[in-house]
Short mmCIF file of C-alpha atoms in Angstrom, two decimals:
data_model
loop_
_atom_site.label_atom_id
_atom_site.label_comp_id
_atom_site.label_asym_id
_atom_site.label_seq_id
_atom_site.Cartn_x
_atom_site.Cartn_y
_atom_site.Cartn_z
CA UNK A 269 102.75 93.15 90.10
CA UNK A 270 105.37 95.94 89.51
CA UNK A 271 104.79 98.52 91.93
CA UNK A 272 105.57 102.31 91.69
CA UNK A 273 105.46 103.59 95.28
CA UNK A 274 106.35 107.02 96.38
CA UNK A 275 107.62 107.40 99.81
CA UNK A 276 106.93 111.10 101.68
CA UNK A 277 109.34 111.56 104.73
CA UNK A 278 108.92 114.36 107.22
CA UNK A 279 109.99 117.83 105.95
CA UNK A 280 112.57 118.49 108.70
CA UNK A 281 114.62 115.12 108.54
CA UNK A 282 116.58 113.79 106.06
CA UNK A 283 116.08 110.25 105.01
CA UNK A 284 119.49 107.42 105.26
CA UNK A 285 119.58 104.58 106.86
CA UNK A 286 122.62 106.33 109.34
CA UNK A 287 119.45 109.17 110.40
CA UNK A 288 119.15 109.09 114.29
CA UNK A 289 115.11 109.18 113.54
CA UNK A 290 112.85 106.03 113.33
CA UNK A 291 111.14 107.21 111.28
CA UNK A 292 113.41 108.00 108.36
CA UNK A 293 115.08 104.70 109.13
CA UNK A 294 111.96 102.67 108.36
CA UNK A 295 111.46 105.16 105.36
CA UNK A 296 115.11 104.10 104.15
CA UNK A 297 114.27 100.41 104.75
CA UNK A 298 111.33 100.27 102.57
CA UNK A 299 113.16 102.02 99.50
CA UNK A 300 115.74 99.80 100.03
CA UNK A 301 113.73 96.60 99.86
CA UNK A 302 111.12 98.07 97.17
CA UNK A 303 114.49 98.88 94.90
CA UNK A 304 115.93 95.37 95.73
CA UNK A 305 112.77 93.78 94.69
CA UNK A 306 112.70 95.48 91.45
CA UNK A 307 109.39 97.90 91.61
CA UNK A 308 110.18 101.57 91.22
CA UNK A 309 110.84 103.74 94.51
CA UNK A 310 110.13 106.90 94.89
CA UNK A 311 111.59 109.01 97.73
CA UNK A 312 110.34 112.62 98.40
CA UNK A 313 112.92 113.98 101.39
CA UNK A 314 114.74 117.35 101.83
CA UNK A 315 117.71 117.76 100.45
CA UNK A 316 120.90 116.34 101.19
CA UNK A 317 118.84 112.81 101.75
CA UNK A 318 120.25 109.68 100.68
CA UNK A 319 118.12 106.51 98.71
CA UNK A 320 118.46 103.36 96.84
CA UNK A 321 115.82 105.02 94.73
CA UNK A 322 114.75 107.88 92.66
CA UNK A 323 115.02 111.16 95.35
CA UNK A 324 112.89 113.77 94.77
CA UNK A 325 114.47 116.25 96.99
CA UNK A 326 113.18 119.31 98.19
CA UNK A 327 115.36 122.36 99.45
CA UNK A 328 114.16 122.91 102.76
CA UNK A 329 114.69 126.20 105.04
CA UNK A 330 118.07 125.97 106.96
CA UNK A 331 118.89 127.45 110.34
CA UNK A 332 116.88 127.24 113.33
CA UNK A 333 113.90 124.61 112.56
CA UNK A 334 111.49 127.32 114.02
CA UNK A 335 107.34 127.74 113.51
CA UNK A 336 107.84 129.73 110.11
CA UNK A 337 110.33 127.22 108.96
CA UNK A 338 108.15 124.50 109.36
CA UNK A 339 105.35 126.51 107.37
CA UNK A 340 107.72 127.08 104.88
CA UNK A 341 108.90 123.21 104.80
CA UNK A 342 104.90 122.69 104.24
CA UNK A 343 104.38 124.57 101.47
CA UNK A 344 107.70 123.43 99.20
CA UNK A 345 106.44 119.48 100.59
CA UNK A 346 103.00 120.52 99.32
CA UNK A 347 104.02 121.92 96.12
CA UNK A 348 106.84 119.34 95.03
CA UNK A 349 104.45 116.36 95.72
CA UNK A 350 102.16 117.37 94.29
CA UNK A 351 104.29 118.09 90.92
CA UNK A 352 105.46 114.49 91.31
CA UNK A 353 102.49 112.66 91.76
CA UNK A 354 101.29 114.13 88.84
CA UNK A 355 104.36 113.52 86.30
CA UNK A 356 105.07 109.97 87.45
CA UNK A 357 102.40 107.23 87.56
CA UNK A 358 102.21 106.61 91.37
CA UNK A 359 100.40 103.76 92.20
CA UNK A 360 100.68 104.42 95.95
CA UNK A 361 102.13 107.07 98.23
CA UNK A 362 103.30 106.43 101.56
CA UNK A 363 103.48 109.03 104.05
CA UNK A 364 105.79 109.29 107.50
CA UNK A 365 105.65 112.72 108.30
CA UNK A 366 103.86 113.76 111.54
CA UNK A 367 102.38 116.48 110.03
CA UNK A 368 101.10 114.68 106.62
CA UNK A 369 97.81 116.61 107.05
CA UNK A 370 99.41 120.11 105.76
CA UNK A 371 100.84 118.69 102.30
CA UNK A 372 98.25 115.59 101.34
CA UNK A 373 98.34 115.12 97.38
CA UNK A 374 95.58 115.94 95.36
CA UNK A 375 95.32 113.33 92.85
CA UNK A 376 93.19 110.48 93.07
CA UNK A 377 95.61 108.08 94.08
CA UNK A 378 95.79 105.32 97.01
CA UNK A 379 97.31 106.83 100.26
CA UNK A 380 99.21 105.27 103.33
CA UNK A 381 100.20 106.85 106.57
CA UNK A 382 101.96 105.25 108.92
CA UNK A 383 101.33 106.70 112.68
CA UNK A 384 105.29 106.54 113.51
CA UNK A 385 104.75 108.72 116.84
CA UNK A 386 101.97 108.82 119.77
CA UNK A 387 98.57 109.19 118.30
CA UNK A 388 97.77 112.55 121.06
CA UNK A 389 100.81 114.11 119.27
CA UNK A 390 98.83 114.24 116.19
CA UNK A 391 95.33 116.69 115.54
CA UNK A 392 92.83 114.62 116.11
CA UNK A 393 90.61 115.92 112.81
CA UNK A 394 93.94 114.68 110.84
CA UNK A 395 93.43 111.06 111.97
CA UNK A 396 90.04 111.49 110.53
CA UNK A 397 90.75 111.71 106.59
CA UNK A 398 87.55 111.91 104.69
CA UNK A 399 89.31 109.85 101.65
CA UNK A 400 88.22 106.26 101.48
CA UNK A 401 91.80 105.80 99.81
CA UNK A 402 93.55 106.79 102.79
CA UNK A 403 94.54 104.16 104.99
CA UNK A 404 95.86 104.75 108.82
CA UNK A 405 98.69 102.09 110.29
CA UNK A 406 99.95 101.69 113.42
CA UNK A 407 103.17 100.51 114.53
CA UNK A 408 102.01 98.46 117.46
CA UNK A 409 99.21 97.17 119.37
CA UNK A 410 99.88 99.85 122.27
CA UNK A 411 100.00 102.77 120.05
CA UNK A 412 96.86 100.87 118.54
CA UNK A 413 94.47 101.13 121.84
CA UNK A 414 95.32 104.59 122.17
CA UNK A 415 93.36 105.37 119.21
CA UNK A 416 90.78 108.17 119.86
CA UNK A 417 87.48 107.79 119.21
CA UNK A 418 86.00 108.19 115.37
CA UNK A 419 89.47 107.13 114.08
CA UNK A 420 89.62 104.14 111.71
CA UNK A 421 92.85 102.32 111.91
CA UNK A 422 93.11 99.53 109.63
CA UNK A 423 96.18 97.61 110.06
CA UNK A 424 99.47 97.66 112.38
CA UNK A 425 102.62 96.71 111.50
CA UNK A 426 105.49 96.44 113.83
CA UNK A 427 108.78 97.99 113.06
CA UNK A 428 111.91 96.07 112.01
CA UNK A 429 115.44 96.26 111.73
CA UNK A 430 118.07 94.97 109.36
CA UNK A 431 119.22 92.10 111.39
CA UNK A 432 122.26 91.37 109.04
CA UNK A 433 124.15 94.65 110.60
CA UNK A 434 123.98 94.09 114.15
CA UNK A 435 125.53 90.80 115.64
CA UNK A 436 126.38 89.91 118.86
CA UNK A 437 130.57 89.91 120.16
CA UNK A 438 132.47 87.68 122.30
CA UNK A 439 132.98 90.18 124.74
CA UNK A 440 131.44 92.92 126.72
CA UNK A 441 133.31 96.31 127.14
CA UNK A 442 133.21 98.26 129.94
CA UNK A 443 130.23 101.43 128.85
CA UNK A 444 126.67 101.39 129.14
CA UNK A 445 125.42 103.39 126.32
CA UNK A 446 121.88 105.48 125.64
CA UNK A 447 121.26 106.16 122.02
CA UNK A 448 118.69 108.57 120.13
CA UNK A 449 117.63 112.22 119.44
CA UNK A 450 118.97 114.14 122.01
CA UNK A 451 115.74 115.90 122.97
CA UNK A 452 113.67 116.50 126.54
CA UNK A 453 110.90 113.65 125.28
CA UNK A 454 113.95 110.79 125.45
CA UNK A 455 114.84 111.33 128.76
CA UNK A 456 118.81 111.04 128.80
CA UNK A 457 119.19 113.24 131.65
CA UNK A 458 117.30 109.85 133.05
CA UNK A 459 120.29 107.94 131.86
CA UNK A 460 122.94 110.47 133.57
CA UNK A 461 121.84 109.82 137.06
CA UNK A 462 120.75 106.20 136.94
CA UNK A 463 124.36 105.50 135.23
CA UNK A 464 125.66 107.77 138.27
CA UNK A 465 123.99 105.61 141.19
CA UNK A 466 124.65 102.48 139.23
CA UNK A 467 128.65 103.76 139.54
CA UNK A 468 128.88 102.52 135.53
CA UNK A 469 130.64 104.60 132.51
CA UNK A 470 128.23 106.20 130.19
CA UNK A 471 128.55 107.16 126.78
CA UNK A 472 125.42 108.83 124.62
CA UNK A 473 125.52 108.85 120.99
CA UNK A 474 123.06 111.16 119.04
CA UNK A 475 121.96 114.23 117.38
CA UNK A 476 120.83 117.31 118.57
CA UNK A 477 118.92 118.85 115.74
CA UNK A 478 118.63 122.57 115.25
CA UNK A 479 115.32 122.93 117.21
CA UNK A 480 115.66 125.59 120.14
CA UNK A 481 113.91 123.30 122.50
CA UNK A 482 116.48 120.35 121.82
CA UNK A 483 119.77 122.93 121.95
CA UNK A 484 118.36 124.09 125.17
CA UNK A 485 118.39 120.90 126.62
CA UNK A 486 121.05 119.21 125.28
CA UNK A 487 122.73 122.81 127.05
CA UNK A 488 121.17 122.83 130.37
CA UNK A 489 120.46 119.38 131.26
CA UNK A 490 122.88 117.17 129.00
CA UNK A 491 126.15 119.16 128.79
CA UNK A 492 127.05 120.44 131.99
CA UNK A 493 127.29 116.86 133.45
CA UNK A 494 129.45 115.12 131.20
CA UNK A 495 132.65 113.77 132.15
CA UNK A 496 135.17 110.82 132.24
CA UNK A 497 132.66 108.40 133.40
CA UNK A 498 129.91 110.03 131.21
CA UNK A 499 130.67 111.16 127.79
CA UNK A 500 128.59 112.21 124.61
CA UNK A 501 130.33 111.10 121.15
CA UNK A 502 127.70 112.89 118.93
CA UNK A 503 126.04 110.72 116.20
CA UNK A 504 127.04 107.11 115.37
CA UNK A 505 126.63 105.93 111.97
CA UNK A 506 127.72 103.58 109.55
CA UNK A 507 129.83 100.23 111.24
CA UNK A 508 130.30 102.84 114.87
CA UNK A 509 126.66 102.46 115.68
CA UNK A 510 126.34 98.48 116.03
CA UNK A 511 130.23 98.24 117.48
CA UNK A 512 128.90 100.51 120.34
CA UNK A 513 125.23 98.58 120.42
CA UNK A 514 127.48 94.62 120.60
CA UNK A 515 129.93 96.20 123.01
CA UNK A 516 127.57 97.36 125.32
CA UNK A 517 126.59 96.68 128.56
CA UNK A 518 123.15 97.12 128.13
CA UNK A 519 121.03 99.94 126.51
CA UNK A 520 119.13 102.13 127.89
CA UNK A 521 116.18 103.65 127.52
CA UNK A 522 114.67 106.19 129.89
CA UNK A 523 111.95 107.85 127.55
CA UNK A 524 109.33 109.99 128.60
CA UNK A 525 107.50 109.56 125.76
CA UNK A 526 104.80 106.62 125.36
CA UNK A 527 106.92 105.38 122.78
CA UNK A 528 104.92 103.71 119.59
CA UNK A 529 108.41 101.53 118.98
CA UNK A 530 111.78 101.44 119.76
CA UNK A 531 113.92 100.41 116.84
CA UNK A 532 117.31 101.35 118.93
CA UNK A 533 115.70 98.44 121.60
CA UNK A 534 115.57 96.15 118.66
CA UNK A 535 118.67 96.41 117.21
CA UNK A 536 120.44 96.22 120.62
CA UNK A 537 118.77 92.66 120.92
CA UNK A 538 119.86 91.93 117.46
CA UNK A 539 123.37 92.92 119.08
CA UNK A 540 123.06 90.54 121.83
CA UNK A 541 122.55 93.74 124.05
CA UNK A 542 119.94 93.44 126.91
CA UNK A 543 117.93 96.46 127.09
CA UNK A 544 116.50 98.72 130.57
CA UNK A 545 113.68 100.53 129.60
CA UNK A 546 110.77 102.36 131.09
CA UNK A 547 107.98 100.49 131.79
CA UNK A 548 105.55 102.11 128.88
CA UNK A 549 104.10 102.44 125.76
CA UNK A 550 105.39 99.39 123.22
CA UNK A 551 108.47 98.89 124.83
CA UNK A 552 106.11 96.56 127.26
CA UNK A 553 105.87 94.92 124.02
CA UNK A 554 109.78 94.42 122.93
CA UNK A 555 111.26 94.06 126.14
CA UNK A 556 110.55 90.63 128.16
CA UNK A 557 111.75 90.85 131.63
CA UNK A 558 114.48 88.47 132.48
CA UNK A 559 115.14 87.10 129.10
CA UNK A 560 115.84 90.21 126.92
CA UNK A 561 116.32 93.21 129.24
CA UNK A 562 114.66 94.91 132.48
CA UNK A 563 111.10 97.09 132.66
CA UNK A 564 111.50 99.93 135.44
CA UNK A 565 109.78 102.59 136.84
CA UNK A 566 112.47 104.71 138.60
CA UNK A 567 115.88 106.33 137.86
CA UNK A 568 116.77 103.89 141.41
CA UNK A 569 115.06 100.61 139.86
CA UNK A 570 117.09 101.44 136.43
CA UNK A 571 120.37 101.72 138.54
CA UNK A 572 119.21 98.72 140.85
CA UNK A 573 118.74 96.89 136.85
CA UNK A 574 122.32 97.67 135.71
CA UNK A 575 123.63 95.28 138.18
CA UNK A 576 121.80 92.27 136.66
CA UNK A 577 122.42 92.52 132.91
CA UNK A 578 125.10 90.07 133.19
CA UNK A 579 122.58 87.64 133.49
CA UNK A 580 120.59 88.09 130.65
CA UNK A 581 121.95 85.56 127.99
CA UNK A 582 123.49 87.50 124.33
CA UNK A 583 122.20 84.59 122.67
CA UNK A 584 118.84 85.23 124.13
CA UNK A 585 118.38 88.85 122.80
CA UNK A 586 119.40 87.44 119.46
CA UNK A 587 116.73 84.71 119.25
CA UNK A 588 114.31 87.11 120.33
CA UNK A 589 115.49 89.61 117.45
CA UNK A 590 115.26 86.98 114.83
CA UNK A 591 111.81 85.85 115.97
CA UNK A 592 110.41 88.74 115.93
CA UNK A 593 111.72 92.40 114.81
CA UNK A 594 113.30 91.19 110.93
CA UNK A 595 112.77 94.28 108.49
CA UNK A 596 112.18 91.37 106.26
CA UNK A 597 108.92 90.82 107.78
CA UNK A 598 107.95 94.46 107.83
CA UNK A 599 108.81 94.88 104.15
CA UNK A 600 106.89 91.98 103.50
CA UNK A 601 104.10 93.37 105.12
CA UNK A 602 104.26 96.41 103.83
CA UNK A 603 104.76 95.51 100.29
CA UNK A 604 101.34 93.08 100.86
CA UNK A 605 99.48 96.35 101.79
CA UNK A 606 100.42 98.31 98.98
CA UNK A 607 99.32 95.69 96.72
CA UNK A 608 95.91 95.68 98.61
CA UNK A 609 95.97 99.43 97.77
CA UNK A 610 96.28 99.22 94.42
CA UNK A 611 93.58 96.76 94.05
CA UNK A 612 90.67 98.03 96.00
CA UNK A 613 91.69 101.45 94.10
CA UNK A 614 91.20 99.61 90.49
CA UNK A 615 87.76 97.31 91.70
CA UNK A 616 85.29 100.60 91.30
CA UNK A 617 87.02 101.65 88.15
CA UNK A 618 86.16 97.63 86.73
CA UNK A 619 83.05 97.65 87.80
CA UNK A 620 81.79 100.85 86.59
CA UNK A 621 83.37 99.98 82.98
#
């Protein structure tokens, strides 16, 4: 079955497979592996977006990413998917965005929405579509048992990573690294004083998108401690990103959010890169203590951590990688789903003829 899926990022992010978000990085996975499998893919992402398939950009408000710029970012989502969905024959859309709610098509056509954040970060009456053809995932079984009562959630599907970019190397440098958004929910301030007790060179590699919150405390809290032992490169895409992940110490990962995934913890396995993480949210799930990395509960316990990594085995985080966190898998799964879609869409319509 030939599939035409249309994939919706979020309004504020553009989609590429070098984007620091998750999110857009699983988006960019899919339309890679839908285009390689030879359905039709369909990308809807603001401008300046990159995809293997047809994008359907939209020309987003520039500047500070502020409350009106948002609304704005709504209403041109709202109004260009809606023009879409209605001049291409969709068989499913696929939604990313956090705030999906605000810009949900109005055809009659078969509806995913993957939860990519914390399920309290999301209205509550949003989880609660009153389309039958709308069809909530999760991303693991921790972000699953956080569900709030009333909301259906029908399937999970962990994240994955290419594991054909990130290999392991024969040697070690002489850096610790923390890599993400550069935003108060990740925690990298975290990072500066563990790294600081631990006495180990720092480097984090990210983006600080033009949200005031983010700018503020990438200014206050980030900035005015870097120096030679702890340095921010800025993003790292393309062939930088796994260098720095295989050359690594160890990652780490200090966030204060209860984080639904962790695709940067994944592909630092895949690098043969053990992993310190807070102990919480799904990165209980990816990181097994003593094999693959270290769970902690302090800035002390993450310092006390760095001092063991050498004894997690490269070859270890690999295995682990390739057992279980293959975007091969999640394609799979996802491209089994849409099928599903399409099918329990099309059963009323055969029946009633």
């Amino acid at each position: 079955m030939r599939l035409t899926v249309l994939n919706v990022g979020y309004p504020l992010a553009k989609v590429s497979q070098s984007t620091a978000g998750g999110t857009e990085q699983v988006l960019a996975t899919l339309d890679k592996a839908l285009a390689g499998a030879g359905h039709r893919s369909l990308v809807l992402a603001p401008s300046g977006s990159q995809s293997r398939g047809l994008l359907v950009p939209v020309r987003i408000p520039s500047g500070t990413l502020d409350h009106e710029a948002k609304q704005e970012a709504h209403r041109l989502f709202k109004q260009v998917l809606d023009r879409t969905v209605a001049h291409y024959s969709i068989d499913v859309v696929h939604m990313h965005g956090l705030d999906f709610s605000n810009y949900l098509p109005r055809a009659d056509v078969p509806v995913i929405i993957t939860l990519h954040l914390p399920l309290s970060w999301y209205a509550t009456q949003a989880l609660r579509p009153l389309c039958a053809d709308i069809n909530l995932v999760c991303v693991s079984k921790a972000q699953a048992r956080t569900v709030p009562g009333g909301v259906r959630i029908k399937t999970i599907i962990t994240n994955g990573v290419d594991l054909t970019r990130f290999r392991p190397q024969s040697r070690k440098g002489n850096y610790v690294l923390a890599m993400g958004r550069i935003c108060p929910e990740k925690g990298f301030h975290f990072a500066l004083d563990a790294a600081q007790q631990a006495g180990a060179n720092l480097i984090i590699a990210g983006a600080v998108f033009q949200y005031p919150e983010h700018q503020d405390y990438f200014e206050k809290m980030i900035r005015p401690r870097l120096n030679g032992s702890a340095r921010f490169i800025g993003p790292a895409g393309g062939a930088r990103k796994p260098e720095l992940l295989a050359g690594a110490k160890c990652l780490l990962v200090p966030s204060l959010a209860p984080e639904t995934s962790s695709l940067i913890a994944m592909e630092a396995m895949a690098s043969g890169t053990p992993v310190i993480a807070w102990k919480s949210g799904a990165l209980e799930e990816i990181v097994t203590p003593g094999k693959t990395g270290f769970l902690v509960g302090s800035v002390q316990e993450m310092a006390e951590a760095m001092a063991s990594v050498d004894s997690i085995v490269p070859s270890a985080c690999r295995d682990e990688a390739e057992k279980r966190f293959s975007s091969l898998r999640m394609t799979a799964e996802y491209l089994k789903l849409y099928r599903a879609s399409v099918v329990a869409t099309s059963v009323p319509e055969l029946q009633a003829a």
